[in-house]
Coordinates of N, CA, C and O in Angstrom, one line a residue:
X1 N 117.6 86.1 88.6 CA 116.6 85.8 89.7 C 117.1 86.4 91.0 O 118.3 86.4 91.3
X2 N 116.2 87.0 91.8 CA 116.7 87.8 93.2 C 117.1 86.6 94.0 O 116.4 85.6 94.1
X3 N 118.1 86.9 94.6 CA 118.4 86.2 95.5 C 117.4 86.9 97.5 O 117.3 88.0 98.0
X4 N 117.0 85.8 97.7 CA 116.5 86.4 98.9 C 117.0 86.1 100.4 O 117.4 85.0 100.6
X5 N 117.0 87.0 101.4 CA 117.4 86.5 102.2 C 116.7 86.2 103.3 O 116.0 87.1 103.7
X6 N 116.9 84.6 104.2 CA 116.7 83.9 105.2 C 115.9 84.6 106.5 O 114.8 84.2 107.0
X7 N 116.4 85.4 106.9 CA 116.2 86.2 108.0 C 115.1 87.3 107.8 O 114.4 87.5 108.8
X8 N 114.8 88.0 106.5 CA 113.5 88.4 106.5 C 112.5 87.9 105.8 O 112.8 87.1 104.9
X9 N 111.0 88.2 106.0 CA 110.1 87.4 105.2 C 110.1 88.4 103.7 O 110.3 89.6 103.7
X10 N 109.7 87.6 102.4 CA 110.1 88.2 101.3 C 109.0 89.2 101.3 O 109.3 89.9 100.3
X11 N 108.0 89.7 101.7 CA 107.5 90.3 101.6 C 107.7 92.2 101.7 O 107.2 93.2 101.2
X12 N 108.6 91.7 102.9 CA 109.6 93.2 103.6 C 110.7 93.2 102.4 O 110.9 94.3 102.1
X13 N 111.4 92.5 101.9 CA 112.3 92.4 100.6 C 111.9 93.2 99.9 O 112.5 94.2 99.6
X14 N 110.4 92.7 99.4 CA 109.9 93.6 98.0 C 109.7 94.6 98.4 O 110.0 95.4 97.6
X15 N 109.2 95.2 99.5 CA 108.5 96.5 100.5 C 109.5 97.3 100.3 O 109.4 98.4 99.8
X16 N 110.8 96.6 100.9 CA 112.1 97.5 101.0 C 112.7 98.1 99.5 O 113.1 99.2 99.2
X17 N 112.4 97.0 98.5 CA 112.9 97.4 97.4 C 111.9 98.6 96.6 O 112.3 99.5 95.8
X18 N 111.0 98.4 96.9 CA 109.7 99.5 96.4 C 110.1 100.7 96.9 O 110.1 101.8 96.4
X19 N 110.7 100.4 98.3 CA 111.0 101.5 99.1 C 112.4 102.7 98.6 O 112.3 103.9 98.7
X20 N 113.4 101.9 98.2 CA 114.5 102.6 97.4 C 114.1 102.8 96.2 O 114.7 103.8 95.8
X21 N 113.1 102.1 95.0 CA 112.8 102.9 94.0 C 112.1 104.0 94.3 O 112.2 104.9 93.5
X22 N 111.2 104.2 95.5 CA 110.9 105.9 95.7 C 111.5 106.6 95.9 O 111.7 107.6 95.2
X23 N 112.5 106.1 97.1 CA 113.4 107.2 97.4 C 114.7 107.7 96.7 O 115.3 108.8 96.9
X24 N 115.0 106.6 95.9 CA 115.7 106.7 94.6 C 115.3 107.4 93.4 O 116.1 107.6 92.5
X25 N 113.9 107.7 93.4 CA 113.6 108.6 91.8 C 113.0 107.5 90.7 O 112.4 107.8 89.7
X26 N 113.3 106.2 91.1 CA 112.8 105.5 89.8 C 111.4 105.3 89.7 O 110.7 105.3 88.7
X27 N 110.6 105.2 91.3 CA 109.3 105.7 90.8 C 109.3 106.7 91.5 O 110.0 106.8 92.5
X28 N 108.3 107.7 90.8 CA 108.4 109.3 91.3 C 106.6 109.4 91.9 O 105.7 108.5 91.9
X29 N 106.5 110.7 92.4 CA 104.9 110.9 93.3 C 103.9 110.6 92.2 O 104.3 110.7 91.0
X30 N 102.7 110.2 92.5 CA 102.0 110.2 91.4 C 102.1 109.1 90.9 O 101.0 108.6 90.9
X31 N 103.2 108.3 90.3 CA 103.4 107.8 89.6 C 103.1 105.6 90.1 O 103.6 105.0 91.1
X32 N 102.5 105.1 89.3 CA 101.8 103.8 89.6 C 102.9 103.1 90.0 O 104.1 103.4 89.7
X33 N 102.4 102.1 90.7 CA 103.5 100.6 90.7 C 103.7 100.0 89.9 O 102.9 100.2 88.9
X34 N 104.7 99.0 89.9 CA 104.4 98.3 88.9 C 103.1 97.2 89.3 O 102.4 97.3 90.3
X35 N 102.9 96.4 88.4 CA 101.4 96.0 88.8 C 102.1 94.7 89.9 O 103.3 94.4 90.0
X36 N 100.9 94.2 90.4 CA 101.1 92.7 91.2 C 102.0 91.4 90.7 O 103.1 90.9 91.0
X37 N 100.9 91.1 89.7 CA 100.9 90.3 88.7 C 102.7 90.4 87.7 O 103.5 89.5 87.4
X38 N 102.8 91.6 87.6 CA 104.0 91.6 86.9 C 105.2 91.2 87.5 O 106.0 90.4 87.0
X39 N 105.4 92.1 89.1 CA 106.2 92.1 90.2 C 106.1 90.3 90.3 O 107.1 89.6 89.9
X40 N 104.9 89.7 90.8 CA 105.2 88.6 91.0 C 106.2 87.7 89.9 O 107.1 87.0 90.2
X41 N 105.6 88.0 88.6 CA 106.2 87.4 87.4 C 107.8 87.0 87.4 O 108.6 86.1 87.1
X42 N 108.0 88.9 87.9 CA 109.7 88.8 87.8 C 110.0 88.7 88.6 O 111.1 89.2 88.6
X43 N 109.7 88.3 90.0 CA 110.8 88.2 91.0 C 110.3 86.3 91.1 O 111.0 85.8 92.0
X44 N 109.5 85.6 90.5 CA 109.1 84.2 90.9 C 108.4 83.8 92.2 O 108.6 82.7 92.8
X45 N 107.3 85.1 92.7 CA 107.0 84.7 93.8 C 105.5 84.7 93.4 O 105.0 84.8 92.3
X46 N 104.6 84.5 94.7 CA 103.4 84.2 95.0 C 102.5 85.9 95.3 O 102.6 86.6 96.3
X47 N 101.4 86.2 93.9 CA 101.2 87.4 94.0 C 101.0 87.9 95.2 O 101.4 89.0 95.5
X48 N 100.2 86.8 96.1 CA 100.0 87.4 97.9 C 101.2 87.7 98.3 O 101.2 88.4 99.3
X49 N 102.1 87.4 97.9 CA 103.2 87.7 98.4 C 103.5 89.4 98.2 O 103.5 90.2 99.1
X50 N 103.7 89.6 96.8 CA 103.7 90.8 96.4 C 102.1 92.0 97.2 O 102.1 93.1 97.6
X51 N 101.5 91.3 97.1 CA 99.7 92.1 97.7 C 100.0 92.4 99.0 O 99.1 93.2 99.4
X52 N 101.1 92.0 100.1 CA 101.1 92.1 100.9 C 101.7 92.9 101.1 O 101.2 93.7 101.9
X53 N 103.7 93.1 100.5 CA 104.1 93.9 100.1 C 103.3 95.8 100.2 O 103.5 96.8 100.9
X54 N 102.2 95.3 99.0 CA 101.9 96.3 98.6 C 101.2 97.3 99.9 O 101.3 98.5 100.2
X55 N 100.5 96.2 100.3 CA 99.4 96.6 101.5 C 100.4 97.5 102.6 O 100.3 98.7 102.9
X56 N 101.6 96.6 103.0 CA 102.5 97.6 103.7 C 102.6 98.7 103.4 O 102.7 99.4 104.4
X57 N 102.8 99.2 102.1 CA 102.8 100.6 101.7 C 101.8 101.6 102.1 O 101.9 102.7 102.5
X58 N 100.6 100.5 101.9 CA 99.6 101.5 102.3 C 99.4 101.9 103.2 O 98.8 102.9 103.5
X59 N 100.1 100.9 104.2 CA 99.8 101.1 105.6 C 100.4 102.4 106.3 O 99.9 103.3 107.0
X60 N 101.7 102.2 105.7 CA 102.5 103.6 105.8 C 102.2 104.8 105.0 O 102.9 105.8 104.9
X61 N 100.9 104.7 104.4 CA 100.5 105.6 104.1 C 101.3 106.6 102.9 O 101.1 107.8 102.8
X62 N 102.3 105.6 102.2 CA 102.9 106.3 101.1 C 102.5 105.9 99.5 O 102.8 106.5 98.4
X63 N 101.5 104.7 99.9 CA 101.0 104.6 98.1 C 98.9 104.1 98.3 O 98.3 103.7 99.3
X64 N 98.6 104.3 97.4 CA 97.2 104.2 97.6 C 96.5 104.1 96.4 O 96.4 104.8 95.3
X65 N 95.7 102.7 96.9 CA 95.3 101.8 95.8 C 93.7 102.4 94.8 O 92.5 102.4 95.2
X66 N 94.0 102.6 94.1 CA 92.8 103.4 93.0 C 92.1 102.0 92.6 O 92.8 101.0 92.2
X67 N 91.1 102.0 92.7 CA 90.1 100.9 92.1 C 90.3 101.0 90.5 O 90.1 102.0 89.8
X68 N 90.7 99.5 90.0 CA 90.7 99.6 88.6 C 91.9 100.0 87.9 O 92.2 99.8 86.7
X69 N 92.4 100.5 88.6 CA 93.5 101.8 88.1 C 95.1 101.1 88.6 O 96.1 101.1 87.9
X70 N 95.0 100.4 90.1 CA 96.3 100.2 90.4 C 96.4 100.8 92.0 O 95.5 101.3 92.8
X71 N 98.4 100.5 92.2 CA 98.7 101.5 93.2 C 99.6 102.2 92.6 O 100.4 102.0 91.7
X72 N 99.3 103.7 93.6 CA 100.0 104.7 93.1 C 100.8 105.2 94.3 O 100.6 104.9 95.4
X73 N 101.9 106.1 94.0 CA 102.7 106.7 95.0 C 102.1 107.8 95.7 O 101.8 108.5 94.7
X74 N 101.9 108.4 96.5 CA 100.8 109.4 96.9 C 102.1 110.7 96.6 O 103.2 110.5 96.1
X75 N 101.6 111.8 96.9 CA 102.5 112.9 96.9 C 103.3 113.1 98.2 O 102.9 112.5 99.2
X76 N 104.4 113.9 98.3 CA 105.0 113.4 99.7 C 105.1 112.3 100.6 O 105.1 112.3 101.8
X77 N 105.5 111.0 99.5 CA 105.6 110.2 99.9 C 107.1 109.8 99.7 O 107.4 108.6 99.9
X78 N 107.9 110.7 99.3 CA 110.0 110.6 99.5 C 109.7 110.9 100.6 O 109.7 109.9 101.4
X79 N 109.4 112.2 101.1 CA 110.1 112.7 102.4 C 109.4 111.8 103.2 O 110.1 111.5 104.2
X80 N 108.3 111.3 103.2 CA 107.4 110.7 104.4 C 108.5 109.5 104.7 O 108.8 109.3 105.9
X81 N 109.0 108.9 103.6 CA 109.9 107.5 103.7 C 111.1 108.0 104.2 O 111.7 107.2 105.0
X82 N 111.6 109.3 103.9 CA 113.1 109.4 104.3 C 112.9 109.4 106.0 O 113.6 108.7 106.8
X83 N 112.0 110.3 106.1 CA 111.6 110.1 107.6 C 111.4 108.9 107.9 O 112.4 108.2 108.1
X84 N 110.6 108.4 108.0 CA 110.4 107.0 108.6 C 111.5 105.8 108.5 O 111.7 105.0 109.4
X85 N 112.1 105.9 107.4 CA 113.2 105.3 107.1 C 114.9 105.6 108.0 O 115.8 104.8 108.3
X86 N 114.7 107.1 108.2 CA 115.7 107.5 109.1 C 115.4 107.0 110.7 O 116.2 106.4 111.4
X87 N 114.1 107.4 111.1 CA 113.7 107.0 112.3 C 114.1 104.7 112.1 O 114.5 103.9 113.0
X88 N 114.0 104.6 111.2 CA 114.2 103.2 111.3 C 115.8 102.6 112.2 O 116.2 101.8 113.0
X89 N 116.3 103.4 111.4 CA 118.1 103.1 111.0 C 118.4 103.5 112.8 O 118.9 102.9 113.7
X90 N 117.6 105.2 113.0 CA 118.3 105.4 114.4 C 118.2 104.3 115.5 O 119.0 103.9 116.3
X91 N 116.7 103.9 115.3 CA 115.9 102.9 116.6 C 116.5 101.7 116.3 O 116.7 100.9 117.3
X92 N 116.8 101.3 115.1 CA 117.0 99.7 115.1 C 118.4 99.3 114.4 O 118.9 98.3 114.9
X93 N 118.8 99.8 113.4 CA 120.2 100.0 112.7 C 121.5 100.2 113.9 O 122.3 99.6 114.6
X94 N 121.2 101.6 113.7 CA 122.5 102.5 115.3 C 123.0 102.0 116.3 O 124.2 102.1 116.6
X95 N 122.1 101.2 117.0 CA 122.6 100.8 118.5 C 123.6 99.7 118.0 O 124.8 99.8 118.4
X96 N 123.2 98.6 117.3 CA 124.0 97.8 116.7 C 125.2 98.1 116.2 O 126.1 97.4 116.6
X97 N 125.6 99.3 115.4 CA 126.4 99.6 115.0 C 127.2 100.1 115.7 O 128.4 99.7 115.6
X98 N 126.6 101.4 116.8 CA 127.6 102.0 117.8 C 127.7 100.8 118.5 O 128.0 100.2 117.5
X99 N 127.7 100.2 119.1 CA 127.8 98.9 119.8 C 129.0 98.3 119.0 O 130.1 98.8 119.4
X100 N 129.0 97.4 118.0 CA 129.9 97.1 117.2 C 131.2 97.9 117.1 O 132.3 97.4 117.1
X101 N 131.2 99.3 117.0 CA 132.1 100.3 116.9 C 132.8 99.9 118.1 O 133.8 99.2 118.1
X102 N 132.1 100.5 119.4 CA 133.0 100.3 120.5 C 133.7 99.4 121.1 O 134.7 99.5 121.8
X103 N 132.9 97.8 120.5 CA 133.6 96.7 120.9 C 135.2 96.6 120.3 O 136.3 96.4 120.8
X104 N 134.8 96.8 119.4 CA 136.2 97.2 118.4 C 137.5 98.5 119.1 O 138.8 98.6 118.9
X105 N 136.8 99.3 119.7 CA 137.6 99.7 120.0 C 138.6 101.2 118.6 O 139.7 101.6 118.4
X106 N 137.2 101.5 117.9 CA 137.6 102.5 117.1 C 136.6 104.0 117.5 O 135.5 104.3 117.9
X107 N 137.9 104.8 117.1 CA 137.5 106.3 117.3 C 136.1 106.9 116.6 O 135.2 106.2 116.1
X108 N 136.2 108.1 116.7 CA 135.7 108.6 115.5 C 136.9 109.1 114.5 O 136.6 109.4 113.3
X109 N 137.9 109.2 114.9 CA 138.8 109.5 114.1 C 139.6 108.6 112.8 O 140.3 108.7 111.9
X110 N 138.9 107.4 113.5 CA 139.5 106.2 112.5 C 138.4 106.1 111.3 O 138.6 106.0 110.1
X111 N 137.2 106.0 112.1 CA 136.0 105.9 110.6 C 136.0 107.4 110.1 O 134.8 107.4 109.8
X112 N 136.3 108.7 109.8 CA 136.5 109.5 109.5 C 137.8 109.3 108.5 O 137.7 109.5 107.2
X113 N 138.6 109.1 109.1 CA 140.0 108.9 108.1 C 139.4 107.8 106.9 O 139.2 108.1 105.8
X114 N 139.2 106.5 107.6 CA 138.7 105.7 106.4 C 137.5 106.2 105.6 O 137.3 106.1 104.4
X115 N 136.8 106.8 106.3 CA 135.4 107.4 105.1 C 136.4 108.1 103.7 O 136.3 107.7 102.6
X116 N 137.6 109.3 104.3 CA 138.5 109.9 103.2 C 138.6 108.8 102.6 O 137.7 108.8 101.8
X117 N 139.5 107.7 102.6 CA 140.1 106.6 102.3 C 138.8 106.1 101.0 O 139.1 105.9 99.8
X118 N 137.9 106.0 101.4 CA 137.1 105.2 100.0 C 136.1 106.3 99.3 O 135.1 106.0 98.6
X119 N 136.6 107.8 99.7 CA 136.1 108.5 98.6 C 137.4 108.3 97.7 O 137.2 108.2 96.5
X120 N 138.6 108.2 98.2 CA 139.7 108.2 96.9 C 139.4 107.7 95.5 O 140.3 107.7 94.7

């Protein structure tokens, strides 16, 4: 059972998770969602839940719903995500982070050595 978390609404959960199976390869362009109905089945939620999910996608303009048929992933819909996904991380991820960095009081020489450190 997914564990979910508190701070977002599950709907951005599943969004996000749809989101790394594109950009991940497990679903590829072209290729359908899984259905509503199913998604709901296995994650234990409320299909509006999942429909809403879904609708986000559309919104972003990376999957589009065929009558009858389903949703599907449109074509150029990796790179569209990598972008928008990157623009995410810079505007809203980063500041946080370089923030956190500095409070700390670390280089770039220190996250550099440790990055070596856990490719070992």
């Amino acid at each position: 059972m997914t564990q979910w978390r508190d701070d977002t609404p599950i709907f951005i959960q599943i969004r996000q998770q749809m989101i790394g199976m594109i950009l991940g390869g497990t679903i590829g362009e072209g290729a359908p969602l899984p259905s509503v109905r199913q998604v709901a089945t296995d994650l234990s939620v409320n299909p509006l839940t999942v429909t809403k999910a879904y609708q986000s996608l559309v919104d972003l303009e990376i999957v589009e719903k065929r009558r009858g048929l389903g949703m599907f992933v449109l074509e150029g819909a990796r790179e569209k995500l990598r972008t928008h996904e990157r623009e995410k991380f810079l505007e809203e991820d980063w500041p946080m982070i370089k923030e956190r960095i500095a409070s700390l009081g670390l280089s770039l020489d220190d996250l550099l050595k440790r990055e070596g450190k856990s490719d070992e």
